[in-house]
Every structure is written in structure tokens, then in C-alpha cells.
mmCIF file of C-alpha atoms in Angstrom:
data_model
loop_
_atom_site.group_PDB
_atom_site.id
_atom_site.type_symbol
_atom_site.label_atom_id
_atom_site.label_comp_id
_atom_site.label_asym_id
_atom_site.label_seq_id
_atom_site.Cartn_x
_atom_site.Cartn_y
_atom_site.Cartn_z
ATOM 1 C CA MET A 1 -6.659 -22.214 20.114
ATOM 2 C CA ARG A 2 -7.170 -24.629 17.232
ATOM 3 C CA ASP A 3 -4.409 -26.852 18.560
ATOM 4 C CA ALA A 4 -5.898 -26.690 22.041
ATOM 5 C CA TRP A 5 -9.228 -27.921 20.647
ATOM 6 C CA LYS A 6 -7.523 -30.729 18.779
ATOM 7 C CA ARG A 7 -5.753 -31.794 21.948
ATOM 8 C CA LEU A 8 -9.051 -31.730 23.784
ATOM 9 C CA LEU A 9 -10.625 -33.723 20.966
ATOM 10 C CA ALA A 10 -7.843 -36.320 21.200
ATOM 11 C CA SER A 11 -8.101 -36.629 24.963
ATOM 12 C CA GLU A 12 -11.919 -36.779 24.866
ATOM 13 C CA TRP A 13 -12.084 -39.055 21.835
ATOM 14 C CA SER A 14 -12.564 -42.182 23.918
ATOM 15 C CA ALA A 15 -15.346 -40.562 25.925
ATOM 16 C CA ILE A 16 -17.150 -39.358 22.794
ATOM 17 C CA ARG A 17 -16.796 -42.764 21.145
ATOM 18 C CA PHE A 18 -18.025 -44.458 24.288
ATOM 19 C CA PHE A 19 -21.138 -42.313 24.668
ATOM 20 C CA VAL A 20 -22.008 -43.027 21.032
ATOM 21 C CA ALA A 21 -21.135 -46.741 21.142
ATOM 22 C CA ARG A 22 -23.254 -47.422 24.192
ATOM 23 C CA GLN A 23 -26.501 -46.210 22.616
ATOM 24 C CA ARG A 24 -29.012 -48.923 21.791
ATOM 25 C CA SER A 25 -32.602 -49.131 20.654
ATOM 26 C CA ASP A 26 -34.872 -52.022 19.826
ATOM 27 C CA ALA A 27 -35.955 -50.061 16.769
ATOM 28 C CA LEU A 28 -32.554 -50.687 15.153
ATOM 29 C CA PRO A 29 -31.491 -53.988 13.603
ATOM 30 C CA GLY A 30 -29.578 -55.816 16.323
ATOM 31 C CA GLY A 31 -30.366 -52.955 18.678
ATOM 32 C CA ARG A 32 -27.082 -51.191 18.013
ATOM 33 C CA LEU A 33 -25.555 -48.757 15.576
ATOM 34 C CA SER A 34 -23.542 -49.958 12.608
ATOM 35 C CA GLU A 35 -19.898 -48.929 12.505
ATOM 36 C CA GLU A 36 -20.685 -46.429 9.764
ATOM 37 C CA ASP A 37 -23.523 -44.888 11.781
ATOM 38 C CA ARG A 38 -21.313 -44.711 14.870
ATOM 39 C CA ASP A 39 -18.836 -42.671 12.843
ATOM 40 C CA GLU A 40 -21.588 -40.375 11.597
ATOM 41 C CA LEU A 41 -22.988 -39.826 15.084
ATOM 42 C CA THR A 42 -19.517 -39.182 16.436
ATOM 43 C CA GLN A 43 -19.139 -36.362 13.910
ATOM 44 C CA ALA A 44 -22.515 -34.985 14.942
ATOM 45 C CA VAL A 45 -21.509 -34.982 18.616
ATOM 46 C CA VAL A 46 -18.256 -33.174 17.794
ATOM 47 C CA GLU A 47 -20.267 -30.607 15.840
ATOM 48 C CA ARG A 48 -22.524 -30.097 18.861
ATOM 49 C CA LEU A 49 -19.441 -29.636 21.015
ATOM 50 C CA LEU A 50 -17.975 -27.065 18.661
ATOM 51 C CA GLU A 51 -21.281 -25.230 18.543
ATOM 52 C CA LYS A 52 -20.929 -24.888 22.288
ATOM 53 C CA LEU A 53 -17.585 -23.113 22.071
ATOM 54 C CA HIS A 54 -19.102 -20.668 24.490
ATOM 55 C CA PHE A 55 -19.820 -23.645 26.803
ATOM 56 C CA ARG A 56 -19.650 -22.144 30.249
ATOM 57 C CA GLY A 57 -19.020 -25.282 32.209
ATOM 58 C CA ASP A 58 -15.497 -25.454 33.494
ATOM 59 C CA SER A 59 -15.097 -28.894 34.990
ATOM 60 C CA ILE A 60 -14.383 -31.997 32.993
ATOM 61 C CA GLY A 61 -17.398 -33.652 34.593
ATOM 62 C CA GLU A 62 -19.666 -31.011 33.105
ATOM 63 C CA LEU A 63 -18.066 -31.520 29.714
ATOM 64 C CA ARG A 64 -18.618 -35.285 29.915
ATOM 65 C CA ALA A 65 -22.221 -34.785 30.986
ATOM 66 C CA PHE A 66 -22.650 -32.536 27.953
ATOM 67 C CA LEU A 67 -21.068 -35.114 25.637
ATOM 68 C CA ARG A 68 -23.316 -37.843 27.003
ATOM 69 C CA THR A 69 -26.406 -35.712 26.504
ATOM 70 C CA ALA A 70 -25.309 -34.764 22.993
ATOM 71 C CA ALA A 71 -24.757 -38.439 22.126
ATOM 72 C CA GLU A 72 -28.152 -39.429 23.526
ATOM 73 C CA PHE A 73 -30.083 -36.777 21.633
ATOM 74 C CA THR A 74 -28.157 -37.290 18.416
ATOM 75 C CA PHE A 75 -28.914 -40.992 18.712
ATOM 76 C CA LYS A 76 -32.609 -40.305 19.319
ATOM 77 C CA ASP A 77 -32.705 -38.316 16.105
ATOM 78 C CA HIS A 78 -30.970 -41.128 14.281
ATOM 79 C CA VAL A 79 -33.518 -43.685 15.510
ATOM 80 C CA ARG A 80 -36.367 -41.332 14.628
ATOM 81 C CA ARG A 81 -35.041 -40.971 11.093
ATOM 82 C CA TYR A 82 -34.467 -44.702 10.792
ATOM 83 C CA VAL A 83 -38.020 -45.510 11.896
ATOM 84 C CA ALA A 84 -39.485 -42.910 9.528
ATOM 85 C CA GLU A 85 -37.447 -44.256 6.603
ATOM 86 C CA ASP A 86 -38.346 -47.813 7.529
ATOM 87 C CA GLN A 87 -42.046 -46.961 7.484
ATOM 88 C CA HIS A 88 -41.556 -45.256 4.157
ATOM 89 C CA ARG A 89 -39.781 -48.315 2.736
ATOM 90 C CA ALA A 90 -42.581 -50.537 4.002
ATOM 91 C CA GLY A 91 -45.116 -48.323 2.247
ATOM 92 C CA SER A 92 -46.918 -47.535 5.467
ATOM 93 C CA LEU A 93 -49.708 -44.992 5.220
ATOM 94 C CA ASP A 94 -49.075 -43.942 8.779
ATOM 95 C CA GLU A 95 -47.490 -40.617 9.447
ATOM 96 C CA PRO A 96 -43.776 -41.037 9.965
ATOM 97 C CA ALA A 97 -42.632 -40.633 13.526
ATOM 98 C CA ASP A 98 -42.664 -36.942 14.469
ATOM 99 C CA GLY A 99 -44.693 -35.983 11.426
ATOM 100 C CA ASP A 100 -42.881 -33.682 9.060
ATOM 101 C CA ARG A 101 -40.332 -32.422 11.498
ATOM 102 C CA GLY A 102 -36.934 -32.468 9.882
ATOM 103 C CA PRO A 103 -34.025 -34.313 11.371
ATOM 104 C CA GLY A 104 -32.351 -32.427 14.129
ATOM 105 C CA THR A 105 -35.382 -30.321 14.974
ATOM 106 C CA THR A 106 -36.062 -31.818 18.355
ATOM 107 C CA TRP A 107 -32.583 -32.260 19.682
ATOM 108 C CA ARG A 108 -31.928 -28.559 19.409
ATOM 109 C CA ALA A 109 -34.625 -27.743 21.923
ATOM 110 C CA GLU A 110 -33.733 -30.698 24.106
ATOM 111 C CA LEU A 111 -30.040 -29.994 23.976
ATOM 112 C CA ASP A 112 -30.584 -26.331 24.658
ATOM 113 C CA ALA A 113 -32.514 -27.329 27.752
ATOM 114 C CA ALA A 114 -29.741 -29.724 28.743
ATOM 115 C CA GLY A 115 -27.182 -27.014 28.083
ATOM 116 C CA ARG A 116 -28.990 -24.705 30.443
ATOM 117 C CA THR A 117 -28.989 -27.412 33.077
ATOM 118 C CA ILE A 118 -25.275 -27.915 32.607
ATOM 119 C CA ASP A 119 -24.642 -24.174 32.641
ATOM 120 C CA ALA A 120 -26.583 -23.980 35.872
ATOM 121 C CA LEU A 121 -24.169 -26.341 37.538
ATOM 122 C CA GLU A 122 -21.731 -24.368 39.576
ATOM 123 C CA GLN A 123 -18.043 -25.041 39.336
ATOM 124 C CA GLY A 124 -17.169 -28.201 41.183
ATOM 125 C CA GLU A 125 -20.807 -29.149 41.593
ATOM 126 C CA LEU A 126 -20.402 -32.385 39.698
ATOM 127 C CA ARG A 127 -17.310 -33.282 41.675
ATOM 128 C CA ARG A 128 -19.270 -32.698 44.862
ATOM 129 C CA ILE A 129 -22.035 -34.936 43.565
ATOM 130 C CA TYR A 130 -19.481 -37.660 42.877
ATOM 131 C CA GLN A 131 -17.994 -37.325 46.330
ATOM 132 C CA GLU A 132 -21.455 -37.613 47.812
ATOM 133 C CA GLY A 133 -22.139 -40.563 45.535
ATOM 134 C CA LEU A 134 -19.038 -42.374 46.691
ATOM 135 C CA ALA A 135 -19.998 -41.646 50.269
ATOM 136 C CA ALA A 136 -23.327 -43.326 49.554
ATOM 137 C CA VAL A 137 -21.608 -46.527 48.426
ATOM 138 C CA ASP A 138 -21.476 -49.216 51.122
ATOM 139 C CA GLU A 139 -18.298 -48.894 53.144
ATOM 140 C CA ASP A 140 -16.996 -52.362 52.280
ATOM 141 C CA LYS A 141 -17.213 -51.532 48.566
ATOM 142 C CA ARG A 142 -16.165 -47.859 48.586
ATOM 143 C CA GLU A 143 -12.405 -48.329 48.786
ATOM 144 C CA VAL A 144 -12.493 -50.984 46.087
ATOM 145 C CA VAL A 145 -14.514 -48.747 43.757
ATOM 146 C CA GLU A 146 -12.256 -45.746 44.370
ATOM 147 C CA LEU A 147 -9.065 -47.687 43.765
ATOM 148 C CA MET A 148 -10.404 -49.321 40.617
ATOM 149 C CA LEU A 149 -11.601 -45.921 39.327
ATOM 150 C CA ALA A 150 -8.051 -44.695 39.888
ATOM 151 C CA GLY A 151 -6.704 -47.420 37.616
ATOM 152 C CA TRP A 152 -5.474 -49.986 40.153
ATOM 153 C CA SER A 153 -5.593 -53.570 38.939
ATOM 154 C CA ALA A 154 -7.901 -56.005 40.685
ATOM 155 C CA ALA A 155 -4.853 -57.938 41.884
ATOM 156 C CA GLU A 156 -3.342 -54.791 43.433
ATOM 157 C CA VAL A 157 -6.626 -53.917 45.117
ATOM 158 C CA ALA A 158 -7.001 -57.486 46.377
ATOM 159 C CA GLU A 159 -3.569 -57.343 47.971
ATOM 160 C CA ARG A 160 -4.167 -53.960 49.577
ATOM 161 C CA VAL A 161 -7.635 -54.736 50.930
ATOM 162 C CA GLY A 162 -6.831 -58.329 51.805
ATOM 163 C CA ILE A 163 -9.566 -60.033 49.798
ATOM 164 C CA SER A 164 -9.625 -62.285 46.746
ATOM 165 C CA VAL A 165 -9.620 -60.964 43.200
ATOM 166 C CA ASP A 166 -13.086 -62.436 42.668
ATOM 167 C CA ASN A 167 -14.283 -60.551 45.714
ATOM 168 C CA VAL A 168 -12.756 -57.331 44.364
ATOM 169 C CA TYR A 169 -14.674 -57.735 41.113
ATOM 170 C CA GLN A 170 -17.890 -58.446 42.961
ATOM 171 C CA ARG A 171 -17.589 -55.472 45.307
ATOM 172 C CA ASN A 172 -16.522 -53.188 42.483
ATOM 173 C CA ARG A 173 -19.479 -54.092 40.299
ATOM 174 C CA ARG A 174 -22.003 -53.725 43.094
ATOM 175 C CA GLY A 175 -20.402 -50.503 44.320
ATOM 176 C CA LEU A 176 -20.380 -48.997 40.840
ATOM 177 C CA LEU A 177 -24.034 -49.825 40.372
ATOM 178 C CA GLN A 178 -24.800 -48.109 43.684
ATOM 179 C CA LEU A 179 -22.806 -45.074 42.553
ATOM 180 C CA ARG A 180 -24.585 -45.106 39.203
ATOM 181 C CA GLY A 181 -27.969 -45.243 40.884
ATOM 182 C CA PHE A 182 -27.041 -42.239 42.996
ATOM 183 C CA LEU A 183 -25.769 -40.277 40.002
ATOM 184 C CA LYS A 184 -28.868 -41.064 37.966
ATOM 185 C CA ASP A 185 -30.957 -39.295 40.562
ATOM 186 C CA GLN A 186 -28.605 -36.316 40.638
ATOM 187 C CA LEU A 187 -27.795 -35.686 36.955
ATOM 188 C CA MET B 1 -22.725 -63.839 36.936
ATOM 189 C CA THR B 2 -19.682 -63.937 34.719
ATOM 190 C CA ARG B 3 -16.364 -62.399 35.533
ATOM 191 C CA ARG B 4 -15.809 -61.441 31.945
ATOM 192 C CA ILE B 5 -17.221 -57.906 32.102
ATOM 193 C CA ASP B 6 -15.334 -57.223 35.342
ATOM 194 C CA GLU B 7 -12.110 -57.962 33.541
ATOM 195 C CA LEU B 8 -13.153 -55.852 30.577
ATOM 196 C CA TYR B 9 -14.012 -52.972 32.911
ATOM 197 C CA GLU B 10 -10.608 -53.286 34.594
ATOM 198 C CA GLU B 11 -8.821 -53.431 31.252
ATOM 199 C CA TYR B 12 -10.691 -50.393 29.910
ATOM 200 C CA VAL B 13 -10.003 -48.269 32.995
ATOM 201 C CA ARG B 14 -6.328 -49.143 33.017
ATOM 202 C CA ALA B 15 -6.023 -48.447 29.288
ATOM 203 C CA TRP B 16 -7.665 -45.070 29.857
ATOM 204 C CA HIS B 17 -5.234 -44.179 32.623
ATOM 205 C CA ASP B 18 -2.308 -45.334 30.459
ATOM 206 C CA GLY B 19 -3.278 -42.887 27.716
ATOM 207 C CA ALA B 20 -4.261 -45.676 25.337
ATOM 208 C CA ALA B 21 -7.597 -43.942 24.520
ATOM 209 C CA PRO B 22 -9.459 -47.277 24.485
ATOM 210 C CA ASP B 23 -12.077 -47.926 21.820
ATOM 211 C CA ALA B 24 -15.374 -48.516 23.615
ATOM 212 C CA SER B 25 -16.968 -50.366 20.716
ATOM 213 C CA ALA B 26 -14.281 -53.031 20.764
ATOM 214 C CA PHE B 27 -14.754 -53.528 24.512
ATOM 215 C CA LEU B 28 -18.530 -53.745 24.236
ATOM 216 C CA ASP B 29 -18.202 -56.194 21.345
ATOM 217 C CA ARG B 30 -16.003 -58.434 23.498
ATOM 218 C CA ALA B 31 -18.642 -58.690 26.231
ATOM 219 C CA PRO B 32 -21.218 -61.482 26.171
ATOM 220 C CA GLU B 33 -24.268 -60.000 24.474
ATOM 221 C CA GLU B 34 -26.521 -60.450 27.477
ATOM 222 C CA GLU B 35 -24.085 -58.467 29.633
ATOM 223 C CA ARG B 36 -23.215 -55.704 27.196
ATOM 224 C CA ASP B 37 -25.617 -53.206 28.718
ATOM 225 C CA GLU B 38 -24.326 -53.857 32.190
ATOM 226 C CA LEU B 39 -20.749 -53.321 31.024
ATOM 227 C CA ALA B 40 -21.875 -50.089 29.329
ATOM 228 C CA ASP B 41 -23.400 -48.934 32.632
ATOM 229 C CA LEU B 42 -20.193 -49.691 34.523
ATOM 230 C CA LEU B 43 -18.031 -47.943 31.946
ATOM 231 C CA GLU B 44 -20.308 -44.922 31.812
ATOM 232 C CA THR B 45 -20.028 -44.462 35.559
ATOM 233 C CA PHE B 46 -16.258 -44.375 35.095
ATOM 234 C CA VAL B 47 -16.165 -42.225 31.949
ATOM 235 C CA LEU B 48 -18.392 -39.500 33.394
ATOM 236 C CA ALA B 49 -15.810 -38.705 36.058
ATOM 237 C CA ALA B 50 -12.622 -40.117 34.562
ATOM 238 C CA PRO B 51 -9.556 -37.876 34.565
ATOM 239 C CA VAL B 52 -8.381 -36.214 31.375
ATOM 240 C CA VAL B 53 -5.462 -38.257 30.080
ATOM 241 C CA GLU B 54 -3.678 -37.190 26.935
ATOM 242 C CA PRO B 55 -3.110 -40.080 24.539
ATOM 243 C CA THR B 56 0.405 -41.436 24.337
ATOM 244 C CA PRO B 57 2.373 -40.312 21.255
ATOM 245 C CA GLN B 58 1.830 -43.732 19.715
ATOM 246 C CA ARG B 59 -1.910 -43.642 20.327
ATOM 247 C CA ARG B 60 -2.075 -40.053 19.106
ATOM 248 C CA ALA B 61 -0.414 -41.152 15.858
ATOM 249 C CA GLU B 62 -3.004 -43.939 15.528
ATOM 250 C CA LEU B 63 -5.795 -41.446 16.096
ATOM 251 C CA GLU B 64 -4.360 -39.112 13.461
ATOM 252 C CA ALA B 65 -4.531 -42.026 11.013
ATOM 253 C CA ASP B 66 -8.127 -42.874 11.945
ATOM 254 C CA PRO B 67 -10.462 -41.441 9.265
ATOM 255 C CA ALA B 68 -13.204 -40.720 11.841
ATOM 256 C CA PHE B 69 -10.816 -38.744 14.035
ATOM 257 C CA ARG B 70 -9.416 -36.895 11.034
ATOM 258 C CA ARG B 71 -12.896 -35.885 9.963
ATOM 259 C CA ALA B 72 -13.658 -34.612 13.452
ATOM 260 C CA ALA B 73 -10.358 -32.714 13.566
ATOM 261 C CA GLY B 74 -11.366 -31.206 10.226
ATOM 262 C CA LEU B 75 -14.483 -29.835 11.911
ATOM 263 C CA VAL B 76 -12.244 -28.066 14.413
ATOM 264 C CA ASP B 77 -10.348 -26.511 11.508
ATOM 265 C CA ALA B 78 -13.598 -25.373 9.960
ATOM 266 C CA VAL B 79 -15.123 -23.906 13.086
ATOM 267 C CA ALA B 80 -12.480 -22.920 15.599
ATOM 268 C CA PRO B 81 -10.972 -19.461 15.261
ATOM 269 C CA VAL B 82 -7.627 -19.232 13.536
ATOM 270 C CA PRO B 83 -5.628 -16.475 15.174
ATOM 271 C CA ASP B 84 -3.343 -15.824 12.226
ATOM 272 C CA VAL B 85 -6.212 -15.069 9.865
ATOM 273 C CA PRO B 86 -7.196 -11.377 10.004
ATOM 274 C CA TRP B 87 -10.583 -10.786 11.571
ATOM 275 C CA GLY B 88 -11.931 -9.168 8.424
ATOM 276 C CA GLU B 89 -11.140 -12.278 6.402
ATOM 277 C CA ARG B 90 -12.835 -14.461 9.003
ATOM 278 C CA LEU B 91 -15.896 -12.255 8.765
ATOM 279 C CA ARG B 92 -15.883 -12.448 4.962
ATOM 280 C CA ALA B 93 -15.451 -16.245 5.033
ATOM 281 C CA ALA B 94 -18.318 -16.645 7.520
ATOM 282 C CA ARG B 95 -20.533 -14.342 5.460
ATOM 283 C CA GLU B 96 -19.793 -16.219 2.256
ATOM 284 C CA ARG B 97 -20.441 -19.547 3.995
ATOM 285 C CA ALA B 98 -23.802 -18.164 5.095
ATOM 286 C CA GLY B 99 -24.512 -17.110 1.498
ATOM 287 C CA LEU B 100 -25.214 -13.480 2.383
ATOM 288 C CA SER B 101 -24.182 -10.369 0.478
ATOM 289 C CA LEU B 102 -22.713 -7.419 2.365
ATOM 290 C CA GLY B 103 -25.937 -5.548 1.777
ATOM 291 C CA GLU B 104 -28.018 -8.356 3.212
ATOM 292 C CA LEU B 105 -25.788 -8.753 6.251
ATOM 293 C CA GLY B 106 -25.747 -4.988 6.800
ATOM 294 C CA ALA B 107 -29.532 -4.889 6.630
ATOM 295 C CA ARG B 108 -29.969 -7.747 9.073
ATOM 296 C CA PHE B 109 -27.345 -6.351 11.418
ATOM 297 C CA ALA B 110 -28.883 -2.865 11.496
ATOM 298 C CA SER B 111 -32.361 -4.276 11.814
ATOM 299 C CA SER B 112 -31.372 -6.562 14.706
ATOM 300 C CA PHE B 113 -30.317 -3.471 16.669
ATOM 301 C CA GLY B 114 -33.438 -1.558 15.656
ATOM 302 C CA LEU B 115 -31.426 0.859 13.495
ATOM 303 C CA ALA B 116 -33.941 1.488 10.749
ATOM 304 C CA GLY B 117 -32.548 3.506 7.867
ATOM 305 C CA ARG B 118 -28.947 2.607 8.716
ATOM 306 C CA GLU B 119 -28.833 -0.629 6.749
ATOM 307 C CA HIS B 120 -26.768 0.712 3.865
ATOM 308 C CA ARG B 121 -24.211 2.335 6.145
ATOM 309 C CA ALA B 122 -23.952 -0.853 8.194
ATOM 310 C CA GLY B 123 -23.134 -2.725 5.002
ATOM 311 C CA ARG B 124 -20.428 -0.196 4.135
ATOM 312 C CA LEU B 125 -18.840 -0.411 7.574
ATOM 313 C CA LEU B 126 -18.869 -4.196 7.398
ATOM 314 C CA GLN B 127 -17.179 -4.001 4.012
ATOM 315 C CA GLN B 128 -14.500 -1.737 5.484
ATOM 316 C CA LEU B 129 -13.999 -4.241 8.282
ATOM 317 C CA GLU B 130 -13.715 -7.114 5.813
ATOM 318 C CA ASP B 131 -11.205 -5.164 3.750
ATOM 319 C CA GLY B 132 -9.152 -4.332 6.835
ATOM 320 C CA GLU B 133 -9.788 -0.620 6.383
ATOM 321 C CA LEU B 134 -11.309 -0.426 9.846
ATOM 322 C CA PRO B 135 -9.583 -2.008 12.857
ATOM 323 C CA ALA B 136 -11.328 -5.148 14.112
ATOM 324 C CA ALA B 137 -10.451 -4.100 17.660
ATOM 325 C CA GLY B 138 -13.140 -1.430 17.346
ATOM 326 C CA VAL B 139 -15.911 -3.999 17.000
ATOM 327 C CA ALA B 140 -17.917 -4.193 20.216
ATOM 328 C CA PRO B 141 -18.309 -7.707 21.686
ATOM 329 C CA ARG B 142 -22.101 -7.471 21.419
ATOM 330 C CA ALA B 143 -21.701 -6.607 17.736
ATOM 331 C CA SER B 144 -19.431 -9.581 17.029
ATOM 332 C CA ALA B 145 -21.781 -11.845 18.961
ATOM 333 C CA ARG B 146 -24.714 -10.594 16.870
ATOM 334 C CA LEU B 147 -22.758 -11.084 13.647
ATOM 335 C CA ALA B 148 -21.939 -14.644 14.708
ATOM 336 C CA GLU B 149 -25.619 -15.258 15.367
ATOM 337 C CA LEU B 150 -26.680 -13.798 12.031
ATOM 338 C CA LEU B 151 -24.056 -15.852 10.205
ATOM 339 C CA GLY B 152 -24.804 -19.064 12.068
ATOM 340 C CA THR B 153 -21.283 -19.416 13.397
ATOM 341 C CA THR B 154 -19.782 -19.538 16.859
ATOM 342 C CA VAL B 155 -19.289 -16.475 18.994
ATOM 343 C CA ALA B 156 -15.644 -17.409 19.577
ATOM 344 C CA SER B 157 -14.877 -17.641 15.872
ATOM 345 C CA LEU B 158 -15.716 -13.957 15.413
ATOM 346 C CA ALA B 159 -14.454 -12.606 18.707
ATOM 347 C CA PRO B 160 -12.616 -9.376 17.860
ATOM 348 C CA PRO B 161 -8.935 -9.162 18.765
ATOM 349 C CA PRO B 162 -7.911 -6.931 21.666
ATOM 350 C CA PRO B 163 -6.700 -3.446 20.693
ATOM 351 C CA ALA B 164 -3.030 -3.609 19.762
ATOM 352 C CA ALA B 165 -0.554 -1.243 21.349
ATOM 353 C CA PRO B 166 0.621 1.313 18.773
ATOM 354 C CA ALA B 167 3.888 0.227 17.205
ATOM 355 C CA PRO B 168 6.693 2.779 17.159
ATOM 356 C CA LEU B 169 7.254 4.284 13.771
ATOM 357 C CA PHE B 170 10.871 4.584 12.672
ATOM 358 C CA ARG B 171 11.954 6.285 9.517
ATOM 359 C CA ALA B 172 14.513 3.562 8.814
ATOM 360 C CA GLU B 173 11.999 0.733 8.763
ATOM 361 C CA PRO B 174 11.568 -0.713 5.288
ATOM 362 C CA ASP B 175 7.795 -0.476 5.442
ATOM 363 C CA ALA B 176 7.773 2.940 7.061
ATOM 364 C CA ALA B 177 6.186 4.372 3.952
ATOM 365 C CA SER B 178 3.251 2.055 4.129
ATOM 366 C CA GLN B 179 2.904 2.624 7.875
ATOM 367 C CA LEU B 180 2.932 6.311 7.246
ATOM 368 C CA GLY B 181 0.258 5.770 4.651
ATOM 369 C CA ASP B 182 -1.816 3.895 7.225
ATOM 370 C CA LEU B 183 -1.266 6.689 9.700
ATOM 371 C CA LEU B 184 -2.401 9.265 7.202
ATOM 372 C CA ALA B 185 -5.421 7.186 6.352
ATOM 373 C CA SER B 186 -6.230 6.950 10.058
ATOM 374 C CA ALA B 187 -5.780 10.685 10.454
ATOM 375 C CA SER B 188 -7.999 11.276 7.496
ATOM 376 C CA GLN B 189 -10.520 8.857 8.952
ATOM 377 C CA ALA B 190 -10.328 10.689 12.271
ATOM 378 C CA LEU B 191 -10.971 13.983 10.537
ATOM 379 C CA GLY B 192 -13.929 12.432 8.810
ATOM 380 C CA ASP B 193 -15.155 11.114 12.119
ATOM 381 C CA ALA B 194 -14.836 14.542 13.682
ATOM 382 C CA ALA B 195 -16.829 16.007 10.822
ATOM 383 C CA ALA B 196 -19.418 13.279 11.237
ATOM 384 C CA ASP B 197 -19.582 14.031 14.944
ATOM 385 C CA GLN B 198 -20.130 17.674 14.230
ATOM 386 C CA ALA B 199 -22.845 16.803 11.795
ATOM 387 C CA GLY B 200 -24.397 14.518 14.371
ATOM 388 C CA GLU B 201 -23.834 11.497 12.146
ATOM 389 C CA ARG B 202 -21.958 9.316 14.646
ATOM 390 C CA ASP B 203 -24.448 6.911 15.956
ATOM 391 C CA GLU B 204 -25.019 3.529 17.446
ATOM 392 C CA LEU B 205 -23.405 1.901 14.408
ATOM 393 C CA ASP B 206 -20.135 3.652 15.202
ATOM 394 C CA ARG B 207 -20.292 2.445 18.760
ATOM 395 C CA LEU B 208 -20.948 -1.079 17.539
ATOM 396 C CA LEU B 209 -18.446 -1.334 14.708
ATOM 397 C CA ARG B 210 -15.878 1.412 15.152
ATOM 398 C CA GLY B 211 -15.404 1.556 18.883
ATOM 399 C CA GLY B 212 -16.791 5.071 18.737
#
């Protein structure tokens, strides 16, 4: 089982790193995490994942949704701590953000709630949502988005669909944003 | 609108499918700053539904050398159940990590099931389980789940093993003597159990920890 988890960790490493890397907040210098903080948050997300060994979701989509949520809440805690420490450094008399709540207090409740939402998803539910999402993408963009999601190069898609590479990029970007908008409402 | 992030998106997706386990930070850093968030949105839409692709052997070797990955893999070692470690030792390790004595764990365990007055006996049974004197297969799933909760560890890490089929006992086996000893101990235990039954001492604790 340990080896199975390490294989899963290796295959999901990019996803975990992505969900952490994409976090940003104006409260942080430059808006983004330092490399060191990214590493720390990655460890925290892996810990959250391991705490959910009894995770009942059984589709990879549910797992990714969980990882994204874990990264978001872990990041929120990080920002909260940073702001509190910053106020402390500046000698502010204001209460630190979230008063005397210790780090990690809030994400537990939030993540538990998210976990229940994920658990509530039936098997294949996320896949169905994606299929519906793709169906909601304009017809002239749908094939391009699907092929690019499947790893086709823009040149290959251009040849198959009979449009220019620039046009492929344009349709793909617009189609993905449509799909994203649909998913945002659903997840 | 620049084409740069379209190319980065394409490169990332293809690298993912090729098992190259692409590093998102590097891709985001390569995007023009004003378009970084848009690239992140595009990539997230892909990553949420992307297929599971095992890293290539070369990429796996790179990951193994990455300190961040090694730390994370270390967490798996610390948390995930290790099948070749006897259950009793896993219980002892989890208890020691939680900083609880057997007496304290026994008290909390008994109390959590509303078994007032049975705290001491619970501690003794847990000690027997840790020492391998009682078979872990007798631990009820709800008991192992409660122990995991009390010790702040995962349910899976303390899941009891399934009951093993009895091994045949042959006189010629080198460890027959010790097996016979085990058998006698079990018989003696069974006699004790029968006496306890007669005395009305078998209780919820037996059902929880001894499969009674």
C-alpha cells in the first residue's frame, strides 16, 4: 500500500504543485509564494491528502478537486499567518487577523465541509459535469478544446480541423474559458 | 492578446501526457506577468480533469532526487500502513507518537464506549494486543477506528488484518515447538475465556478487542 501511495504521489505531483503554485494574494510580496513557501505548502497539502486516507471519492476528478481545495485553504492559512506576523512586525496595536486563532484552525472546518461536498459527489459525477461543460462550449471551439485537452499539438489540430494554428489557439483559449466558467458554477 | 500563454498551455499539456510531470511554477514564471493568472486559469481547467499519467522512469528518478518530493514521500512512510509491521507494533508506535501511556489510552478507549469501570481492563487488553499476545484479527473495525481517532492517526493505518487461516501444524517443522506453545497459550486463553464467560465477565470490551 505504501508503494501504491508513492506512485499516486508521483503521478499527482504535478497537480499538487500546480494547485499550490497558482495561488496568489495581494497581501504577499509580489502577490505570489516564495519557492520555500511553495515547498512548505506542498507538504501541507500532502499531509491533508494522507489524513484523508479514508477519502471516499473514487474518481480522479474528485481527487483533483480535493487537492485544489486543500491547496486553497492551506494557502489562505499561510496568508493569514503572514498578515498577522506582518502586523506584529510593524508594531500594530490592531488585533492580528483572526484574533488568537492558531494556524490551521479554520481550514479544518472549511476542509471538512469541502470533504463532505466531495464525498457527496457520486461516482462519475464530476466526469458527467465535464461532459456537460464541454457540451456547453460553442460548437466551433469544442473539438479544438477536446483535442488539445487530449494532448494534440496545435499544428495537428489545425491540420485536422482545417484552420490556422493561430485560430486553434484562439478557439482553444476561448473554449477553455467557457468550460471554466461552467465548471465554476458546478464545483 | 499574446500567443505566448497559448504555447505554454500547449507545451504543459503535452508534457503532462508524455509523463514529464511538468513543473507548474516554471511554466507560470515563463508567462508575461500580466497574463500569468489567465494561464493559471487555463491550466487549472486542464489539470482538474487531466488523465493520470505515471512519470517516465527518467522523470521519476528526477522526482526522487527532488528534496520536496522526498519529504512528501517521507510523509507517506510516516503515515501509510506498513503491512509487514505487526499490528501490535503499529498500535504501540501510534500510541507513543501520541504521547499516551497504556493506562491513559485504555481509559480513553473505555470511556469513549461508555464502559465506566472497565478502563484498567481495556489498558491490559491493549497491552496484550501491542505485545502480540492477542490476535489483531480480533479487533473490531469500530474499535480500530476509535483507536485511530484517539491517537490522532488515520483509520487505514490501524485497520486490523483479516483473520488468518490456521496453518497446519507438523511435528517435523523446526518451529513446531513454538507453534505448539502458541497453541497451548491459545487453549489456555480459551479456557480462561470460558471461565470468564461463566462468571459473566465477557463484555463489550471482549467484543471490541478480542472478537468475542
